C-alpha atoms as an extended CHARMM CRD file, in Angstrom:
* protein
*
       246  EXT
         1         1  UNK       CA            -78.1510000000       48.0170000000     -145.7720000000  PROA      1               0.0000000000
         2         2  UNK       CA            -78.1070000000       45.7700000000     -148.6050000000  PROA      2               0.0000000000
         3         3  UNK       CA            -78.7610000000       42.1580000000     -148.1290000000  PROA      3               0.0000000000
         4         4  UNK       CA            -75.3440000000       40.7140000000     -148.9350000000  PROA      4               0.0000000000
         5         5  UNK       CA            -73.8640000000       43.3220000000     -146.3160000000  PROA      5               0.0000000000
         6         6  UNK       CA            -76.4720000000       42.0420000000     -143.8600000000  PROA      6               0.0000000000
         7         7  UNK       CA            -75.6490000000       38.4010000000     -144.7700000000  PROA      7               0.0000000000
         8         8  UNK       CA            -71.9840000000       38.7660000000     -144.5880000000  PROA      8               0.0000000000
         9         9  UNK       CA            -72.4690000000       40.4940000000     -141.0810000000  PROA      9               0.0000000000
        10        10  UNK       CA            -74.9500000000       37.6080000000     -139.8090000000  PROA      10              0.0000000000
        11        11  UNK       CA            -72.5320000000       34.9010000000     -140.9300000000  PROA      11              0.0000000000
        12        12  UNK       CA            -69.6360000000       36.7370000000     -139.2440000000  PROA      12              0.0000000000
        13        13  UNK       CA            -71.5470000000       36.9430000000     -136.0460000000  PROA      13              0.0000000000
        14        14  UNK       CA            -72.7590000000       33.3660000000     -136.1280000000  PROA      14              0.0000000000
        15        15  UNK       CA            -69.2910000000       31.8350000000     -137.1360000000  PROA      15              0.0000000000
        16        16  UNK       CA            -67.5320000000       33.7910000000     -134.5200000000  PROA      16              0.0000000000
        17        17  UNK       CA            -69.7740000000       32.5350000000     -131.7780000000  PROA      17              0.0000000000
        18        18  UNK       CA            -71.0260000000       29.2380000000     -132.2350000000  PROA      18              0.0000000000
        19        19  UNK       CA            -69.6320000000       26.3540000000     -130.6380000000  PROA      19              0.0000000000
        20        20  UNK       CA            -66.8290000000       24.0240000000     -131.9740000000  PROA      20              0.0000000000
        21        21  UNK       CA            -67.3720000000       20.8190000000     -130.5560000000  PROA      21              0.0000000000
        22        22  UNK       CA            -65.1950000000       17.8790000000     -131.0680000000  PROA      22              0.0000000000
        23        23  UNK       CA            -64.9980000000       14.1810000000     -130.4930000000  PROA      23              0.0000000000
        24        24  UNK       CA            -61.7630000000       12.2620000000     -129.9040000000  PROA      24              0.0000000000
        25        25  UNK       CA            -62.5160000000        9.9290000000     -132.7270000000  PROA      25              0.0000000000
        26        26  UNK       CA            -63.0870000000       12.7490000000     -135.2220000000  PROA      26              0.0000000000
        27        27  UNK       CA            -60.9220000000       12.6970000000     -138.4070000000  PROA      27              0.0000000000
        28        28  UNK       CA            -62.5340000000       15.4150000000     -139.7430000000  PROA      28              0.0000000000
        29        29  UNK       CA            -63.6780000000       18.3430000000     -137.7830000000  PROA      29              0.0000000000
        30        30  UNK       CA            -67.2530000000       19.9590000000     -137.8630000000  PROA      30              0.0000000000
        31        31  UNK       CA            -70.1330000000       19.1610000000     -135.8880000000  PROA      31              0.0000000000
        32        32  UNK       CA            -73.2770000000       20.5230000000     -133.7180000000  PROA      32              0.0000000000
        33        33  UNK       CA            -73.8720000000       20.3910000000     -130.3080000000  PROA      33              0.0000000000
        34        34  UNK       CA            -76.3100000000       17.3260000000     -129.8000000000  PROA      34              0.0000000000
        35        35  UNK       CA            -78.7500000000       18.1940000000     -126.7870000000  PROA      35              0.0000000000
        36        36  UNK       CA            -82.2980000000       18.8380000000     -126.1860000000  PROA      36              0.0000000000
        37        37  UNK       CA            -83.0960000000       22.8560000000     -125.5670000000  PROA      37              0.0000000000
        38        38  UNK       CA            -84.1560000000       23.8830000000     -122.4060000000  PROA      38              0.0000000000
        39        39  UNK       CA            -87.4980000000       25.7090000000     -121.8030000000  PROA      39              0.0000000000
        40        40  UNK       CA            -85.7690000000       28.8980000000     -121.9150000000  PROA      40              0.0000000000
        41        41  UNK       CA            -83.9940000000       28.1200000000     -125.0800000000  PROA      41              0.0000000000
        42        42  UNK       CA            -86.7880000000       26.6480000000     -126.8650000000  PROA      42              0.0000000000
        43        43  UNK       CA            -88.9170000000       29.8000000000     -125.8330000000  PROA      43              0.0000000000
        44        44  UNK       CA            -85.8700000000       32.2490000000     -127.4180000000  PROA      44              0.0000000000
        45        45  UNK       CA            -86.2140000000       29.8010000000     -130.5110000000  PROA      45              0.0000000000
        46        46  UNK       CA            -90.0070000000       30.3540000000     -131.0200000000  PROA      46              0.0000000000
        47        47  UNK       CA            -89.5410000000       34.0530000000     -130.8760000000  PROA      47              0.0000000000
        48        48  UNK       CA            -86.9760000000       34.1620000000     -133.3520000000  PROA      48              0.0000000000
        49        49  UNK       CA            -89.0750000000       32.3340000000     -135.9880000000  PROA      49              0.0000000000
        50        50  UNK       CA            -91.9620000000       34.7390000000     -134.9650000000  PROA      50              0.0000000000
        51        51  UNK       CA            -89.5350000000       37.8970000000     -135.0280000000  PROA      51              0.0000000000
        52        52  UNK       CA            -89.9420000000       39.8780000000     -138.3920000000  PROA      52              0.0000000000
        53        53  UNK       CA            -86.6300000000       41.2190000000     -137.9570000000  PROA      53              0.0000000000
        54        54  UNK       CA            -85.2500000000       37.6320000000     -137.8900000000  PROA      54              0.0000000000
        55        55  UNK       CA            -82.3130000000       37.1960000000     -140.2690000000  PROA      55              0.0000000000
        56        56  UNK       CA            -83.8680000000       33.9400000000     -141.6480000000  PROA      56              0.0000000000
        57        57  UNK       CA            -86.8420000000       36.3890000000     -142.5560000000  PROA      57              0.0000000000
        58        58  UNK       CA            -84.8830000000       38.7640000000     -144.9270000000  PROA      58              0.0000000000
        59        59  UNK       CA            -81.1520000000       38.1790000000     -144.8650000000  PROA      59              0.0000000000
        60        60  UNK       CA            -80.3570000000       34.4690000000     -144.7130000000  PROA      60              0.0000000000
        61        61  UNK       CA            -82.5330000000       32.4510000000     -147.4970000000  PROA      61              0.0000000000
        62        62  UNK       CA            -82.6530000000       29.0260000000     -148.3400000000  PROA      62              0.0000000000
        63        63  UNK       CA            -80.2260000000       27.3090000000     -150.5070000000  PROA      63              0.0000000000
        64        64  UNK       CA            -81.2510000000       23.6390000000     -150.6440000000  PROA      64              0.0000000000
        65        65  UNK       CA            -80.9130000000       21.4870000000     -153.7030000000  PROA      65              0.0000000000
        66        66  UNK       CA            -77.8580000000       23.4320000000     -155.0710000000  PROA      66              0.0000000000
        67        67  UNK       CA            -74.4580000000       23.0200000000     -155.6340000000  PROA      67              0.0000000000
        68        68  UNK       CA            -70.9450000000       25.1890000000     -155.3130000000  PROA      68              0.0000000000
        69        69  UNK       CA            -68.2990000000       25.4360000000     -157.6510000000  PROA      69              0.0000000000
        70        70  UNK       CA            -66.2660000000       22.6520000000     -155.8410000000  PROA      70              0.0000000000
        71        71  UNK       CA            -63.6010000000       22.2160000000     -158.2060000000  PROA      71              0.0000000000
        72        72  UNK       CA            -62.5590000000       25.8830000000     -157.7260000000  PROA      72              0.0000000000
        73        73  UNK       CA            -62.9360000000       25.7460000000     -154.0100000000  PROA      73              0.0000000000
        74        74  UNK       CA            -60.1940000000       22.5990000000     -154.0630000000  PROA      74              0.0000000000
        75        75  UNK       CA            -58.1320000000       24.1020000000     -156.7870000000  PROA      75              0.0000000000
        76        76  UNK       CA            -58.1320000000       27.7270000000     -154.9300000000  PROA      76              0.0000000000
        77        77  UNK       CA            -58.6630000000       27.1430000000     -151.4320000000  PROA      77              0.0000000000
        78        78  UNK       CA            -60.0470000000       29.9360000000     -149.0460000000  PROA      78              0.0000000000
        79        79  UNK       CA            -56.9070000000       32.2140000000     -149.5070000000  PROA      79              0.0000000000
        80        80  UNK       CA            -57.3020000000       32.0780000000     -153.2290000000  PROA      80              0.0000000000
        81        81  UNK       CA            -61.0890000000       32.4790000000     -153.3060000000  PROA      81              0.0000000000
        82        82  UNK       CA            -60.3950000000       35.7560000000     -151.1220000000  PROA      82              0.0000000000
        83        83  UNK       CA            -57.6340000000       36.8820000000     -153.7840000000  PROA      83              0.0000000000
        84        84  UNK       CA            -59.9340000000       36.0930000000     -156.5720000000  PROA      84              0.0000000000
        85        85  UNK       CA            -62.7470000000       38.3540000000     -155.1420000000  PROA      85              0.0000000000
        86        86  UNK       CA            -60.3400000000       41.2130000000     -154.3700000000  PROA      86              0.0000000000
        87        87  UNK       CA            -59.1150000000       40.8280000000     -157.8930000000  PROA      87              0.0000000000
        88        88  UNK       CA            -62.3260000000       41.3800000000     -159.3780000000  PROA      88              0.0000000000
        89        89  UNK       CA            -63.1780000000       44.1030000000     -157.1370000000  PROA      89              0.0000000000
        90        90  UNK       CA            -60.3000000000       46.1340000000     -158.3740000000  PROA      90              0.0000000000
        91        91  UNK       CA            -61.7600000000       46.2050000000     -161.6510000000  PROA      91              0.0000000000
        92        92  UNK       CA            -65.6830000000       46.9800000000     -160.6410000000  PROA      92              0.0000000000
        93        93  UNK       CA            -66.9420000000       50.4580000000     -160.4830000000  PROA      93              0.0000000000
        94        94  UNK       CA            -70.4390000000       49.3490000000     -160.1340000000  PROA      94              0.0000000000
        95        95  UNK       CA            -71.6910000000       50.0270000000     -156.6390000000  PROA      95              0.0000000000
        96        96  UNK       CA            -73.9220000000       46.9980000000     -156.2660000000  PROA      96              0.0000000000
        97        97  UNK       CA            -71.1240000000       44.6280000000     -157.6020000000  PROA      97              0.0000000000
        98        98  UNK       CA            -68.5440000000       46.1560000000     -155.1230000000  PROA      98              0.0000000000
        99        99  UNK       CA            -70.8580000000       45.5620000000     -152.3460000000  PROA      99              0.0000000000
       100       100  UNK       CA            -71.2890000000       42.2810000000     -153.3510000000  PROA      100             0.0000000000
       101       101  UNK       CA            -67.6980000000       41.4550000000     -153.4570000000  PROA      101             0.0000000000
       102       102  UNK       CA            -66.9130000000       43.0440000000     -150.1920000000  PROA      102             0.0000000000
       103       103  UNK       CA            -69.4150000000       41.0690000000     -148.8090000000  PROA      103             0.0000000000
       104       104  UNK       CA            -68.3040000000       37.8190000000     -150.1500000000  PROA      104             0.0000000000
       105       105  UNK       CA            -64.7900000000       38.4780000000     -148.9210000000  PROA      105             0.0000000000
       106       106  UNK       CA            -66.3540000000       39.2430000000     -145.3100000000  PROA      106             0.0000000000
       107       107  UNK       CA            -67.9500000000       35.7710000000     -145.2810000000  PROA      107             0.0000000000
       108       108  UNK       CA            -64.8530000000       33.7890000000     -146.6170000000  PROA      108             0.0000000000
       109       109  UNK       CA            -62.7920000000       35.2950000000     -143.7220000000  PROA      109             0.0000000000
       110       110  UNK       CA            -65.6310000000       34.4930000000     -141.2800000000  PROA      110             0.0000000000
       111       111  UNK       CA            -65.4170000000       30.8640000000     -142.5450000000  PROA      111             0.0000000000
       112       112  UNK       CA            -61.4330000000       31.0200000000     -142.0540000000  PROA      112             0.0000000000
       113       113  UNK       CA            -61.9800000000       32.3820000000     -138.6260000000  PROA      113             0.0000000000
       114       114  UNK       CA            -64.2330000000       29.6830000000     -137.9070000000  PROA      114             0.0000000000
       115       115  UNK       CA            -62.1040000000       27.1020000000     -138.9880000000  PROA      115             0.0000000000
       116       116  UNK       CA            -59.0640000000       28.5670000000     -137.1650000000  PROA      116             0.0000000000
       117       117  UNK       CA            -61.1400000000       28.2310000000     -133.8590000000  PROA      117             0.0000000000
       118       118  UNK       CA            -61.5690000000       24.5910000000     -134.4090000000  PROA      118             0.0000000000
       119       119  UNK       CA            -57.8900000000       24.3650000000     -134.8220000000  PROA      119             0.0000000000
       120       120  UNK       CA            -57.4620000000       25.9950000000     -131.4590000000  PROA      120             0.0000000000
       121       121  UNK       CA            -59.9440000000       23.4820000000     -130.1600000000  PROA      121             0.0000000000
       122       122  UNK       CA            -58.3040000000       20.6160000000     -131.8000000000  PROA      122             0.0000000000
       123       123  UNK       CA            -54.7730000000       21.5600000000     -129.9480000000  PROA      123             0.0000000000
       124       124  UNK       CA            -56.6270000000       21.7230000000     -126.7070000000  PROA      124             0.0000000000
       125       125  UNK       CA            -57.8820000000       18.1420000000     -126.9280000000  PROA      125             0.0000000000
       126       126  UNK       CA            -54.3480000000       17.2830000000     -128.2230000000  PROA      126             0.0000000000
       127       127  UNK       CA            -55.1720000000       16.3810000000     -131.7640000000  PROA      127             0.0000000000
       128       128  UNK       CA            -52.2750000000       18.0990000000     -133.4440000000  PROA      128             0.0000000000
       129       129  UNK       CA            -52.8680000000       16.2510000000     -136.8040000000  PROA      129             0.0000000000
       130       130  UNK       CA            -56.1000000000       17.4380000000     -136.9540000000  PROA      130             0.0000000000
       131       131  UNK       CA            -55.1610000000       20.7290000000     -135.8630000000  PROA      131             0.0000000000
       132       132  UNK       CA            -52.6840000000       21.1420000000     -138.7660000000  PROA      132             0.0000000000
       133       133  UNK       CA            -55.3300000000       19.9520000000     -141.2840000000  PROA      133             0.0000000000
       134       134  UNK       CA            -57.5000000000       22.7340000000     -140.2240000000  PROA      134             0.0000000000
       135       135  UNK       CA            -54.7490000000       25.4540000000     -140.0120000000  PROA      135             0.0000000000
       136       136  UNK       CA            -54.0230000000       24.4940000000     -143.5270000000  PROA      136             0.0000000000
       137       137  UNK       CA            -57.8490000000       24.2570000000     -144.9570000000  PROA      137             0.0000000000
       138       138  UNK       CA            -57.9040000000       27.9620000000     -143.2440000000  PROA      138             0.0000000000
       139       139  UNK       CA            -54.9430000000       29.3500000000     -144.6800000000  PROA      139             0.0000000000
       140       140  UNK       CA            -53.4290000000       27.5300000000     -147.5950000000  PROA      140             0.0000000000
       141       141  UNK       CA            -54.4020000000       26.2230000000     -150.9850000000  PROA      141             0.0000000000
       142       142  UNK       CA            -55.2080000000       22.3160000000     -150.5540000000  PROA      142             0.0000000000
       143       143  UNK       CA            -52.4940000000       20.1000000000     -151.3210000000  PROA      143             0.0000000000
       144       144  UNK       CA            -53.7980000000       16.6940000000     -149.7840000000  PROA      144             0.0000000000
       145       145  UNK       CA            -57.0070000000       14.5680000000     -149.4810000000  PROA      145             0.0000000000
       146       146  UNK       CA            -57.2610000000       15.4240000000     -145.8810000000  PROA      146             0.0000000000
       147       147  UNK       CA            -57.3900000000       19.3000000000     -146.3790000000  PROA      147             0.0000000000
       148       148  UNK       CA            -59.6510000000       19.2020000000     -149.1120000000  PROA      148             0.0000000000
       149       149  UNK       CA            -62.2680000000       17.0760000000     -147.3010000000  PROA      149             0.0000000000
       150       150  UNK       CA            -61.7850000000       19.2050000000     -144.2280000000  PROA      150             0.0000000000
       151       151  UNK       CA            -62.5000000000       22.2470000000     -146.1620000000  PROA      151             0.0000000000
       152       152  UNK       CA            -65.5190000000       20.9360000000     -147.9000000000  PROA      152             0.0000000000
       153       153  UNK       CA            -66.9210000000       19.4910000000     -144.8870000000  PROA      153             0.0000000000
       154       154  UNK       CA            -66.6940000000       23.0230000000     -143.1020000000  PROA      154             0.0000000000
       155       155  UNK       CA            -68.4550000000       24.6560000000     -146.0570000000  PROA      155             0.0000000000
       156       156  UNK       CA            -71.1430000000       21.9630000000     -145.9330000000  PROA      156             0.0000000000
       157       157  UNK       CA            -71.8780000000       22.2840000000     -142.1810000000  PROA      157             0.0000000000
       158       158  UNK       CA            -72.2070000000       25.9320000000     -142.5520000000  PROA      158             0.0000000000
       159       159  UNK       CA            -74.5840000000       25.7110000000     -145.2890000000  PROA      159             0.0000000000
       160       160  UNK       CA            -76.8220000000       23.1570000000     -143.9000000000  PROA      160             0.0000000000
       161       161  UNK       CA            -76.7680000000       23.7390000000     -140.2710000000  PROA      161             0.0000000000
       162       162  UNK       CA            -76.5260000000       27.6510000000     -140.2150000000  PROA      162             0.0000000000
       163       163  UNK       CA            -77.6330000000       29.0430000000     -143.3880000000  PROA      163             0.0000000000
       164       164  UNK       CA            -80.4670000000       26.7250000000     -145.0900000000  PROA      164             0.0000000000
       165       165  UNK       CA            -83.4410000000       25.0500000000     -143.5700000000  PROA      165             0.0000000000
       166       166  UNK       CA            -83.2470000000       22.5140000000     -146.3530000000  PROA      166             0.0000000000
       167       167  UNK       CA            -79.9750000000       20.7060000000     -145.9230000000  PROA      167             0.0000000000
       168       168  UNK       CA            -79.7010000000       19.3110000000     -149.3880000000  PROA      168             0.0000000000
       169       169  UNK       CA            -76.2340000000       20.6580000000     -150.8820000000  PROA      169             0.0000000000
       170       170  UNK       CA            -74.4200000000       18.4450000000     -153.0830000000  PROA      170             0.0000000000
       171       171  UNK       CA            -70.7210000000       18.1560000000     -153.5020000000  PROA      171             0.0000000000
       172       172  UNK       CA            -71.2780000000       16.6520000000     -157.3030000000  PROA      172             0.0000000000
       173       173  UNK       CA            -68.5410000000       14.5130000000     -158.6780000000  PROA      173             0.0000000000
       174       174  UNK       CA            -66.4630000000       14.2340000000     -155.3600000000  PROA      174             0.0000000000
       175       175  UNK       CA            -64.4890000000       11.2460000000     -156.9390000000  PROA      175             0.0000000000
       176       176  UNK       CA            -63.1940000000       12.9880000000     -159.9270000000  PROA      176             0.0000000000
       177       177  UNK       CA            -62.2010000000       16.0000000000     -157.7750000000  PROA      177             0.0000000000
       178       178  UNK       CA            -60.4360000000       13.9090000000     -154.8490000000  PROA      178             0.0000000000
       179       179  UNK       CA            -59.0780000000       11.6750000000     -157.1400000000  PROA      179             0.0000000000
       180       180  UNK       CA            -55.7170000000       13.8250000000     -158.1070000000  PROA      180             0.0000000000
       181       181  UNK       CA            -55.1420000000       14.4000000000     -154.1670000000  PROA      181             0.0000000000
       182       182  UNK       CA            -55.7570000000       10.7310000000     -153.3170000000  PROA      182             0.0000000000
       183       183  UNK       CA            -53.2370000000        9.6750000000     -155.9850000000  PROA      183             0.0000000000
       184       184  UNK       CA            -50.6020000000       12.2630000000     -155.0280000000  PROA      184             0.0000000000
       185       185  UNK       CA            -51.1140000000       11.3230000000     -151.2340000000  PROA      185             0.0000000000
       186       186  UNK       CA            -50.9110000000        7.5640000000     -152.0650000000  PROA      186             0.0000000000
       187       187  UNK       CA            -47.8270000000        7.9670000000     -154.4420000000  PROA      187             0.0000000000
       188       188  UNK       CA            -45.9440000000       10.0790000000     -151.9520000000  PROA      188             0.0000000000
       189       189  UNK       CA            -46.9670000000        7.8860000000     -148.9090000000  PROA      189             0.0000000000
       190       190  UNK       CA            -48.7590000000       10.5590000000     -147.1010000000  PROA      190             0.0000000000
       191       191  UNK       CA            -51.6770000000        8.1660000000     -147.0670000000  PROA      191             0.0000000000
       192       192  UNK       CA            -52.7690000000        4.2260000000     -147.4920000000  PROA      192             0.0000000000
       193       193  UNK       CA            -55.7720000000        2.9350000000     -149.0400000000  PROA      193             0.0000000000
       194       194  UNK       CA            -57.2420000000        2.2510000000     -145.6190000000  PROA      194             0.0000000000
       195       195  UNK       CA            -56.5110000000        5.7580000000     -144.2140000000  PROA      195             0.0000000000
       196       196  UNK       CA            -58.4580000000        7.0300000000     -147.4010000000  PROA      196             0.0000000000
       197       197  UNK       CA            -61.2210000000        4.8470000000     -146.6960000000  PROA      197             0.0000000000
       198       198  UNK       CA            -61.3500000000        6.0220000000     -142.8150000000  PROA      198             0.0000000000
       199       199  UNK       CA            -61.6690000000        9.6180000000     -144.1370000000  PROA      199             0.0000000000
       200       200  UNK       CA            -64.1460000000        9.0770000000     -146.6640000000  PROA      200             0.0000000000
       201       201  UNK       CA            -66.1770000000        7.0880000000     -143.9900000000  PROA      201             0.0000000000
       202       202  UNK       CA            -65.9250000000       10.2260000000     -141.3540000000  PROA      202             0.0000000000
       203       203  UNK       CA            -66.7530000000       12.3710000000     -144.1040000000  PROA      203             0.0000000000
       204       204  UNK       CA            -70.2360000000       10.3460000000     -145.1060000000  PROA      204             0.0000000000
       205       205  UNK       CA            -70.8970000000        9.8580000000     -141.1750000000  PROA      205             0.0000000000
       206       206  UNK       CA            -70.9020000000       13.7630000000     -140.7860000000  PROA      206             0.0000000000
       207       207  UNK       CA            -73.1510000000       14.1940000000     -143.2480000000  PROA      207             0.0000000000
       208       208  UNK       CA            -75.7150000000       11.7170000000     -141.4000000000  PROA      208             0.0000000000
       209       209  UNK       CA            -75.3490000000       14.1900000000     -138.2670000000  PROA      209             0.0000000000
       210       210  UNK       CA            -77.1390000000       17.0510000000     -140.1870000000  PROA      210             0.0000000000
       211       211  UNK       CA            -79.4850000000       15.1670000000     -142.6020000000  PROA      211             0.0000000000
       212       212  UNK       CA            -82.9900000000       15.5770000000     -141.7610000000  PROA      212             0.0000000000
       213       213  UNK       CA            -85.3050000000       12.6650000000     -140.6220000000  PROA      213             0.0000000000
       214       214  UNK       CA            -87.1910000000       12.2500000000     -143.7460000000  PROA      214             0.0000000000
       215       215  UNK       CA            -87.3320000000       10.8190000000     -147.0120000000  PROA      215             0.0000000000
       216       216  UNK       CA            -83.6570000000       10.9130000000     -147.2050000000  PROA      216             0.0000000000
       217       217  UNK       CA            -83.3560000000        8.3950000000     -144.4770000000  PROA      217             0.0000000000
       218       218  UNK       CA            -85.6660000000        5.7580000000     -145.3270000000  PROA      218             0.0000000000
       219       219  UNK       CA            -84.7220000000        2.5350000000     -144.5970000000  PROA      219             0.0000000000
       220       220  UNK       CA            -83.5200000000        0.3810000000     -141.4550000000  PROA      220             0.0000000000
       221       221  UNK       CA            -79.7180000000        1.2010000000     -139.9980000000  PROA      221             0.0000000000
       222       222  UNK       CA            -78.4220000000       -1.9340000000     -141.6470000000  PROA      222             0.0000000000
       223       223  UNK       CA            -79.4270000000       -0.8110000000     -145.0280000000  PROA      223             0.0000000000
       224       224  UNK       CA            -78.1310000000        2.7280000000     -144.1750000000  PROA      224             0.0000000000
       225       225  UNK       CA            -74.5570000000        1.0970000000     -143.4030000000  PROA      225             0.0000000000
       226       226  UNK       CA            -74.7310000000       -1.0030000000     -146.6140000000  PROA      226             0.0000000000
       227       227  UNK       CA            -75.0910000000        1.7780000000     -148.7140000000  PROA      227             0.0000000000
       228       228  UNK       CA            -72.4600000000        3.6480000000     -146.8930000000  PROA      228             0.0000000000
       229       229  UNK       CA            -70.2200000000        1.0540000000     -147.2750000000  PROA      229             0.0000000000
       230       230  UNK       CA            -70.7150000000        0.4740000000     -150.6900000000  PROA      230             0.0000000000
       231       231  UNK       CA            -69.8830000000        4.2730000000     -151.5630000000  PROA      231             0.0000000000
       232       232  UNK       CA            -66.7730000000        4.0120000000     -149.5300000000  PROA      232             0.0000000000
       233       233  UNK       CA            -65.8850000000        0.8670000000     -151.8480000000  PROA      233             0.0000000000
       234       234  UNK       CA            -67.0100000000        2.5290000000     -154.9140000000  PROA      234             0.0000000000
       235       235  UNK       CA            -64.4760000000        5.4840000000     -154.2250000000  PROA      235             0.0000000000
       236       236  UNK       CA            -61.4540000000        3.4950000000     -153.6030000000  PROA      236             0.0000000000
       237       237  UNK       CA            -62.4500000000        1.2700000000     -156.4110000000  PROA      237             0.0000000000
       238       238  UNK       CA            -63.0050000000        3.9730000000     -158.8640000000  PROA      238             0.0000000000
       239       239  UNK       CA            -59.5890000000        5.7250000000     -157.7330000000  PROA      239             0.0000000000
       240       240  UNK       CA            -57.5780000000        2.2470000000     -158.2980000000  PROA      240             0.0000000000
       241       241  UNK       CA            -59.3410000000        1.8610000000     -161.6450000000  PROA      241             0.0000000000
       242       242  UNK       CA            -58.1430000000        5.2980000000     -162.8190000000  PROA      242             0.0000000000
       243       243  UNK       CA            -54.7290000000        4.8390000000     -161.5390000000  PROA      243             0.0000000000
       244       244  UNK       CA            -54.3800000000        1.5420000000     -163.4900000000  PROA      244             0.0000000000
       245       245  UNK       CA            -55.7040000000        3.6710000000     -166.7920000000  PROA      245             0.0000000000
       246       246  UNK       CA            -52.9350000000        5.9880000000     -166.7840000000  PROA      246             0.0000000000
């Protein structure tokens, strides 16, 4: 079967089965289970790495040091991306391109199902606000800052944890993408500056959960916290400055 078909099938298998852990303090959902593997699990993992049929040998390829079209993701959301792919599919006759688009739709739909499983987990933990944000990020065009950040993070988590062994995905000009949502939320009273800062903090902390122990994390913990606080301050300061210029 063509690689796009195998990739889509692998992502569906992974995202329909992988755990959806949540902590009570999560403002944004999406994390991996943190525990040491048992000896049996270590053996299974080692065998997977050796097996030439492993999906990571010829189906799922590394995608480190790259970026997605985050502006389009924020503009369309998963439903819009699916509709865009279906519209393109209706115009294509080339079998290779049709195969790619059908596989792309399957990947989008598997991400949506994964998010909805997280929404169910949030409801079970009595986290109704988070559950609502998750449902919106899976089924609607983003209309607020929370939904955009939730969708961005889920995509990042999937890429860095289940696709690429080199978790170096970038979201580009996050400040520019988020500002219209932040501004609208602030003006409507849906969010405060303090709540926005908390969301950005949680978003950056989520990245720290999946970042490898390498040159990207040099420095002591205090310096890391200071850099993180500067990023949060920079976002809020830039957003306020942009608002003042309008």
